[in-house]
mmCIF file of C-alpha atoms in Angstrom:
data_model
loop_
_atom_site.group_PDB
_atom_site.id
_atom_site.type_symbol
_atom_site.label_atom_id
_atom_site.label_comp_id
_atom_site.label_asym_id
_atom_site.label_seq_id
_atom_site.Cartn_x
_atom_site.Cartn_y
_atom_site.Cartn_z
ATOM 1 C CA UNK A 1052 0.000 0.000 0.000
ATOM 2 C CA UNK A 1053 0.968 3.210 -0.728
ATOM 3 C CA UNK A 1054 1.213 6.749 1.640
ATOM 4 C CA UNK A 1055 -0.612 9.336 0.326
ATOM 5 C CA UNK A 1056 0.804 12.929 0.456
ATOM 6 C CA UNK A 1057 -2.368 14.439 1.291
ATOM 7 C CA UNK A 1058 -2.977 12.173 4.347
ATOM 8 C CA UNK A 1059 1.299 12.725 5.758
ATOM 9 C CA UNK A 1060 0.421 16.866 5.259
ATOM 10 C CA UNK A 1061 -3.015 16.125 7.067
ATOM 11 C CA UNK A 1062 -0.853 14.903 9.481
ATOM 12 C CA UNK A 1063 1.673 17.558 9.615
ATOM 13 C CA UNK A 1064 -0.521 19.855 10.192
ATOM 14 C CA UNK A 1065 -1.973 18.283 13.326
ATOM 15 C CA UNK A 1066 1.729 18.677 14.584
ATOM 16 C CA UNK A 1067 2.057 22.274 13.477
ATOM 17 C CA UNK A 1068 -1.347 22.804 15.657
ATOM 18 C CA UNK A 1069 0.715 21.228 18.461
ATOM 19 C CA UNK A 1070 3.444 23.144 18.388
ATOM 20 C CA UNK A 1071 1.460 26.248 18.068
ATOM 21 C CA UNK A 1072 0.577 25.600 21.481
ATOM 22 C CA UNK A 1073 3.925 24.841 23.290
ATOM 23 C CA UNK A 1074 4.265 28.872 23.367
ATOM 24 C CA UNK A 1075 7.198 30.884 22.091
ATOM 25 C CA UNK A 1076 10.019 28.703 22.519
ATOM 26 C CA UNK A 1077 9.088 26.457 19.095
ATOM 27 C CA UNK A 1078 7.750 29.582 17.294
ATOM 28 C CA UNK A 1079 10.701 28.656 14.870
ATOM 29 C CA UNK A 1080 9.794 25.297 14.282
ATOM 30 C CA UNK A 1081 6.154 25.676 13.725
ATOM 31 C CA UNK A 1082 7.075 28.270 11.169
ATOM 32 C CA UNK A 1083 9.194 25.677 9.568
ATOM 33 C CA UNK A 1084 6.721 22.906 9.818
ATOM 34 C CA UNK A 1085 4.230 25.421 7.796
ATOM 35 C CA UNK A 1086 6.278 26.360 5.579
ATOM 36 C CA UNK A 1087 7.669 22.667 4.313
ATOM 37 C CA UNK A 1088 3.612 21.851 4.993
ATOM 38 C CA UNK A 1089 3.129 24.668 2.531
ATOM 39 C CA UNK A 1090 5.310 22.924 -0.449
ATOM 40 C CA UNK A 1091 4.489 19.835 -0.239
ATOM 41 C CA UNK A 1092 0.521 20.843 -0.919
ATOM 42 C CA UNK A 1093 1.806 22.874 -3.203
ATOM 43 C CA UNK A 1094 3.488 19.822 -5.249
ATOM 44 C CA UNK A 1095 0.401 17.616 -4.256
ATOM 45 C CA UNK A 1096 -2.166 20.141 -5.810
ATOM 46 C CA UNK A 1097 0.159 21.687 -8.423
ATOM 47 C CA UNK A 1098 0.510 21.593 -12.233
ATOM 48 C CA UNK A 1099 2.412 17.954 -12.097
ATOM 49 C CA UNK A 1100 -0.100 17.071 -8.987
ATOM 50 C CA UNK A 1101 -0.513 13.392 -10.435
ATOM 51 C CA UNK A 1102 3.434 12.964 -9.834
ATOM 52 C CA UNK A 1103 2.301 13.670 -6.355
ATOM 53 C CA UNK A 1104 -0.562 11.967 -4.929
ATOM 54 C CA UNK A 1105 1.524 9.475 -3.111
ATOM 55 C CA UNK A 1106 5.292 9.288 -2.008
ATOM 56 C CA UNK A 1107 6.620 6.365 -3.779
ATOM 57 C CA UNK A 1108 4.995 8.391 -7.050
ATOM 58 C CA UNK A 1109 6.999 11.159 -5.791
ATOM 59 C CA UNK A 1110 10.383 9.958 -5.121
ATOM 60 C CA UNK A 1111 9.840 8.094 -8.750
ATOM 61 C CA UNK A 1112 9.068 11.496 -10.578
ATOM 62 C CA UNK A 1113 12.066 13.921 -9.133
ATOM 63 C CA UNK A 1114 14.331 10.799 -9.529
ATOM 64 C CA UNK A 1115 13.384 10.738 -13.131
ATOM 65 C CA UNK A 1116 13.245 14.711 -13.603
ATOM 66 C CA UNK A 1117 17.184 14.587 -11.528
ATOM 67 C CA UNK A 1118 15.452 16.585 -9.194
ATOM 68 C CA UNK A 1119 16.486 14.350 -5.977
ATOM 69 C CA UNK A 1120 20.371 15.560 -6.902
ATOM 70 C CA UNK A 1121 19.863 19.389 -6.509
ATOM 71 C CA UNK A 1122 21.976 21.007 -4.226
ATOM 72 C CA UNK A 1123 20.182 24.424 -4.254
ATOM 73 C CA UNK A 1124 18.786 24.930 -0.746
ATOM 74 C CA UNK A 1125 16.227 27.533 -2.347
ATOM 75 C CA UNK A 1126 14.779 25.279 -4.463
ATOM 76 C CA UNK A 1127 13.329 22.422 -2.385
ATOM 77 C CA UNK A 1128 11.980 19.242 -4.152
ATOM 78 C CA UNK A 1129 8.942 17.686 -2.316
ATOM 79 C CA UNK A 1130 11.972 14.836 -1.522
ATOM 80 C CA UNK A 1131 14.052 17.282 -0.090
ATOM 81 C CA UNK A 1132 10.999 18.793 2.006
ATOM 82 C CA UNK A 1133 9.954 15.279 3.042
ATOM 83 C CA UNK A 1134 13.026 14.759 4.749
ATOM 84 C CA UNK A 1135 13.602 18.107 6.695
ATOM 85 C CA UNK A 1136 9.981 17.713 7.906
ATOM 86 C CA UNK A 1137 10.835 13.968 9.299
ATOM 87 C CA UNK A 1138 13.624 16.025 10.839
ATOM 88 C CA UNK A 1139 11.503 18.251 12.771
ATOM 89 C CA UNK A 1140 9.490 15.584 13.890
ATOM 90 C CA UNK A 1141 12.717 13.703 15.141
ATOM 91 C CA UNK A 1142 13.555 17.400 17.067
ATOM 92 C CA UNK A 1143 9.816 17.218 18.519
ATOM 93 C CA UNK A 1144 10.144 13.776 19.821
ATOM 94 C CA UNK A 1145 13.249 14.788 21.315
ATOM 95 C CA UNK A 1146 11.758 17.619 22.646
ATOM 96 C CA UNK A 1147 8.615 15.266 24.382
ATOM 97 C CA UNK A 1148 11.080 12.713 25.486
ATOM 98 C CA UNK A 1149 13.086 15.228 27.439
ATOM 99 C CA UNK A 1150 9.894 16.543 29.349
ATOM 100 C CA UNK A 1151 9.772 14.042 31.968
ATOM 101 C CA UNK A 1152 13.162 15.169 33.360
ATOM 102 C CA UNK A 1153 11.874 18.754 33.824
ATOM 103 C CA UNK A 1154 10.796 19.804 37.096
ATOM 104 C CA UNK A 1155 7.993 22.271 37.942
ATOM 105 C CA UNK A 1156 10.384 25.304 37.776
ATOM 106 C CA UNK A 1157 12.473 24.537 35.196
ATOM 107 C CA UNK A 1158 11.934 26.233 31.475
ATOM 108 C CA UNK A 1159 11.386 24.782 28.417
ATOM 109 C CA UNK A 1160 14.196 26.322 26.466
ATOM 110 C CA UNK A 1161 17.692 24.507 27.686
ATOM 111 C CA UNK A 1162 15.384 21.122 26.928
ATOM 112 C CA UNK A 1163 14.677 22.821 23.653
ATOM 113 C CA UNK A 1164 17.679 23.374 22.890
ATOM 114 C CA UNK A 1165 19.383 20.385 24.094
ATOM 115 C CA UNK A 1166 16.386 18.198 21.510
ATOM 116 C CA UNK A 1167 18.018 21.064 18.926
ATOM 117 C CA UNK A 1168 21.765 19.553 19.215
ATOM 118 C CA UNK A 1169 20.974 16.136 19.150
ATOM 119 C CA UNK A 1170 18.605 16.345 16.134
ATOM 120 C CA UNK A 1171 18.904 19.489 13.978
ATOM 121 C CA UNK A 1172 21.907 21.157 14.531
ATOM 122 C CA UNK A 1173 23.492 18.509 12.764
ATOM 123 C CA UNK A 1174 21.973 19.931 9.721
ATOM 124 C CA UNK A 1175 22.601 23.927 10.063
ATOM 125 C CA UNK A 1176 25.096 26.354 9.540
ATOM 126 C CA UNK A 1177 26.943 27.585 12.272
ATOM 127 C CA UNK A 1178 25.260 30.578 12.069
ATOM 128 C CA UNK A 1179 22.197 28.846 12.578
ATOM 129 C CA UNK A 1180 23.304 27.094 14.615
ATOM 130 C CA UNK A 1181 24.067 30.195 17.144
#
């Protein structure tokens, strides 16, 4: 059986609603969640939408157009966008697996940013990274 795009954004957006409501400290990755959320229905309701109804139809069509390959970080294929938002999702688990350590006083962000270095960071710039 096959995953259909439509249902994996449907999904992503029930995260982005999530992290909407963990407050200011993931205000940066619920932007990037709707933005990658943003492509990908653009690609799945697009011109070439029947390349994009599902993800092995995907993977099959920028793997034939050479799009996979691209190293232009301003021109994401719906591959490309797949990944970083399986990314984010690794941060957020992170994130949710950390919480149990936190006491009643502590603050979200050093747990933040600790689920940041062992997920993410890998991926940035340093000035990103900062």
């Amino acid at each position: 059986e096959q995953l259909c795009i439509s249902h994996y954004i449907a999904g992503y957006r029930e995260v982005y609603k999530f992290l909407t409501l963990l407050g200011s400290v993931f205000t940066w990755v619920a932007a990037d969640v709707k933005n990658k959320i943003d492509v990908l229905h653009d690609y799945n309701t697009g011109d070439n939408k029947q390349k994009y109804q599902t993800i092995k139809e995907m993977l099959e069509h920028e793997v034939e157009q050479n799009m996979i390959n691209r190293n232009k970080k301003d021109d994401p294929s719906g591959s490309r966008t797949l990944l970083r938002l399986h990314r984010a999702l690794e941060y957020v688990v992170a994130f949710l697996a950390k919480l149990e350590e936190l006491e009643d006083q502590d603050k979200c962000a050093p747990i933040s940013r600790a689920a940041y270095e062992a997920t993410l960071m890998r991926h940035h710039i340093w000035a990103v990274q900062k």
